[in-house]
Coordinates of C-alpha atoms in Angstrom, one line a residue:
X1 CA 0.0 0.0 0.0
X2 CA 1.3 3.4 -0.9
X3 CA 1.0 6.5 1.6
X4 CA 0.2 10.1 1.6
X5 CA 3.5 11.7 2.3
X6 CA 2.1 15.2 2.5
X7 CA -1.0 17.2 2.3
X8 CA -0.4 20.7 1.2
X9 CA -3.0 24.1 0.8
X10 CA -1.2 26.3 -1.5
X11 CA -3.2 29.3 -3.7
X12 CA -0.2 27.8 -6.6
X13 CA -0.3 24.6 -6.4
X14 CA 2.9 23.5 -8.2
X15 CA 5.9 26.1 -7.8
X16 CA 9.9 25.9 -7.7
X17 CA 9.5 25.9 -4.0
X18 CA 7.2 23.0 -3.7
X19 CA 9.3 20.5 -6.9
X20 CA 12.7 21.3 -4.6
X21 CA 12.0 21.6 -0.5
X22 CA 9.3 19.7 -0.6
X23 CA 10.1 16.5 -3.2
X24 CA 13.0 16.1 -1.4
X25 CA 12.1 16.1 2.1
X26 CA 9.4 13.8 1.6
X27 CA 10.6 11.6 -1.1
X28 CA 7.4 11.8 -2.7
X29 CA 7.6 10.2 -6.4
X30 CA 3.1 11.0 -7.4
X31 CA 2.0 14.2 -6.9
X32 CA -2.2 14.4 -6.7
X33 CA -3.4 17.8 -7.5
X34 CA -7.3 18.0 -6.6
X35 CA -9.3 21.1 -7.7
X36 CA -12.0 20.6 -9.9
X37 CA -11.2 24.0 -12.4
X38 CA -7.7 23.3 -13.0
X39 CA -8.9 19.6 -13.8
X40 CA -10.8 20.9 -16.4
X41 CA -8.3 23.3 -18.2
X42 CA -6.3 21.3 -20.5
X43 CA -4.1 24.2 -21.1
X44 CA -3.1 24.6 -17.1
X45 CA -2.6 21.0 -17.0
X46 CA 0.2 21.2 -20.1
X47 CA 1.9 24.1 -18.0
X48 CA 2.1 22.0 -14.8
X49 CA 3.1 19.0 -16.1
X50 CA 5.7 21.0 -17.9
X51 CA 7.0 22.2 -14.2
X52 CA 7.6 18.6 -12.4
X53 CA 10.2 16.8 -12.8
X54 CA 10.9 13.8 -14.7
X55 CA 10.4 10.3 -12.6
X56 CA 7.2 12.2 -10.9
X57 CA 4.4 10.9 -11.2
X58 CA 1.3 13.6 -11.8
X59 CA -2.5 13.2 -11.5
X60 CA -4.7 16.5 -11.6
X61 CA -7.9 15.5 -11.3
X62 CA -11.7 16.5 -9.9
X63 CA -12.8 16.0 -6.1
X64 CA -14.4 13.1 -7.1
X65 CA -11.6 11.1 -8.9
X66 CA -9.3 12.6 -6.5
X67 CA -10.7 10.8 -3.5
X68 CA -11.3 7.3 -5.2
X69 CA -7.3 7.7 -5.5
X70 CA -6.1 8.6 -2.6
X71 CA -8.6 6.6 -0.7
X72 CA -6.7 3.7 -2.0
X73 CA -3.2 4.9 -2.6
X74 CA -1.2 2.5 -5.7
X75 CA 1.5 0.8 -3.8
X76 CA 5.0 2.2 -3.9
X77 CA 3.3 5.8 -4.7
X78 CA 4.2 8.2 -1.8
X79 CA 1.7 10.8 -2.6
X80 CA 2.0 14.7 -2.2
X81 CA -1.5 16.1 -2.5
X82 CA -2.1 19.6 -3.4
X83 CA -5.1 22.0 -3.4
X84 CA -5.7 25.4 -3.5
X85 CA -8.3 25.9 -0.7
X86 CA -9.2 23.9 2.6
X87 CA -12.4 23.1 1.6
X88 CA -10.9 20.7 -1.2
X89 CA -9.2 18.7 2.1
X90 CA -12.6 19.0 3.5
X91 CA -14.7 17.2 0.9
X92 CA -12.6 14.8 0.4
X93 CA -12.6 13.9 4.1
X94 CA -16.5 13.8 4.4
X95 CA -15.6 11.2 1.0
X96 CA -13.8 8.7 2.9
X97 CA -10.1 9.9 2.8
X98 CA -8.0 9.9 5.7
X99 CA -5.5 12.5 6.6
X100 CA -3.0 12.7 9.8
X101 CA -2.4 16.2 8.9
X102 CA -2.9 19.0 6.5
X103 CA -0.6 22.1 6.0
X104 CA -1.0 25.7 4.6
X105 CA 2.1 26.3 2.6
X106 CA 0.3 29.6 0.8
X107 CA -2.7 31.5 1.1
X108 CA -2.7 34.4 -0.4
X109 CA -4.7 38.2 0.3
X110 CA -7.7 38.6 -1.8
X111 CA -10.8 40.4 -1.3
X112 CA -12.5 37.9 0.5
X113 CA -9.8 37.2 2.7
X114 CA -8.1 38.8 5.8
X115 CA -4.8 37.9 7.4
X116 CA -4.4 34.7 9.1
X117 CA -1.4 34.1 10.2
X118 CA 2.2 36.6 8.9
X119 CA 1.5 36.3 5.1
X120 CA -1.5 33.6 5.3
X121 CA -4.9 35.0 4.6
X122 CA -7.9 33.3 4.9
X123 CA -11.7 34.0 4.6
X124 CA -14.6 33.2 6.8
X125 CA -15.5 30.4 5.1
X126 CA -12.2 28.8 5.0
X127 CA -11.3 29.5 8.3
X128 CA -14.7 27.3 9.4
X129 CA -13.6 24.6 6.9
X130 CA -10.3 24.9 8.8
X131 CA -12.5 23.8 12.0
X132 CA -14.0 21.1 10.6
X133 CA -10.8 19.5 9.2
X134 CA -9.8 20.1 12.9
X135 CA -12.4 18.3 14.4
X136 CA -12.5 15.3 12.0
X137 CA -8.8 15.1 14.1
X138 CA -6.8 16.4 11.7
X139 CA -3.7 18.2 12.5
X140 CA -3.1 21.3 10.3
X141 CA -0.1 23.6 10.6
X142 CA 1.6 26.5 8.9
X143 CA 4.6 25.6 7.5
X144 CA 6.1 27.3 4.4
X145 CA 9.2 25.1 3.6
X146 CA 10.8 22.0 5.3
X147 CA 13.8 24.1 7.3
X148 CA 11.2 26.6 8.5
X149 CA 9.6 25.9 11.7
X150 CA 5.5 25.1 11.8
X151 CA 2.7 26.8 13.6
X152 CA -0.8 24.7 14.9
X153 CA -3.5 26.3 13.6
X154 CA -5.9 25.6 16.6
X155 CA -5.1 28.9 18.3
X156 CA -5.2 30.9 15.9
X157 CA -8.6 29.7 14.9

């Protein structure tokens, strides 16, 4: 049975920051990117698959399809999941998929959101999806790169 090695919220999904710190200090060799509008934009897809590296594995699929794979995880995959907003993590835990722990790598400002934590923003809604992934005991931190330190998310909630 293959394993989710990480479980990342990150507005960019894939960036130089996640293919180095992160690849390496997991050894992940699948990366799962779940979000249902980059799923369907053929054009995204060819960019992203352009940015991982060769001998990664990539899957960008729908919430759906996304939690029929990582429910079952292909042995020898050590999966890094990725998706852009908590409630992604959120649905696919009220779909069956377990998670030990989630992390915010980047959240960006935008309108709808106020600042969450130093240069994390979050809206209302995702901070209550937050809670939920919380009490479905999930641990979720902050936690940029691998060499940074982390921050739990409970008291800031």
């Amino acid at each position: 049975m293959g394993e989710i090695v990480l479980a990342r919220i990150d507005d960019r999904l894939i960036h130089g920051q996640v293919m180095t710190a992160w690849l390496q200090f997991t050894g992940g060799n699948h990366i799962v990117i779940v979000d249902d509008a980059t799923a369907g934009d053929e054009f995204t897809k060819s960019i992203m698959s352009m940015a991982v590296p060769s001998g990664i594995k990539l899957s960008i699929l729908g919430i759906d399809d996304g939690a029929a794979l990582l429910a079952n995880v292909p042995d020898g995959h050590k999966i890094i999941v990725l998706a852009k907003e908590p409630q992604t993590y959120l649905s696919l835990i009220e779909k069956g998929v377990k998670f030990e722990e989630i992390i915010i790598g980047g959240m960006g400002a935008r309108k709808d959101r106020k600042t969450f934590h130093k240069n994390i923003s979050a809206s209302e809604e995702e901070k209550e999806a937050f809670r939920k992934i919380v009490g479905n005991d999930v641990k979720m931190k902050i936690h940029v790169i691998p060499d940074q330190g982390s921050q739990a998310i409970e008291g800031l909630l």
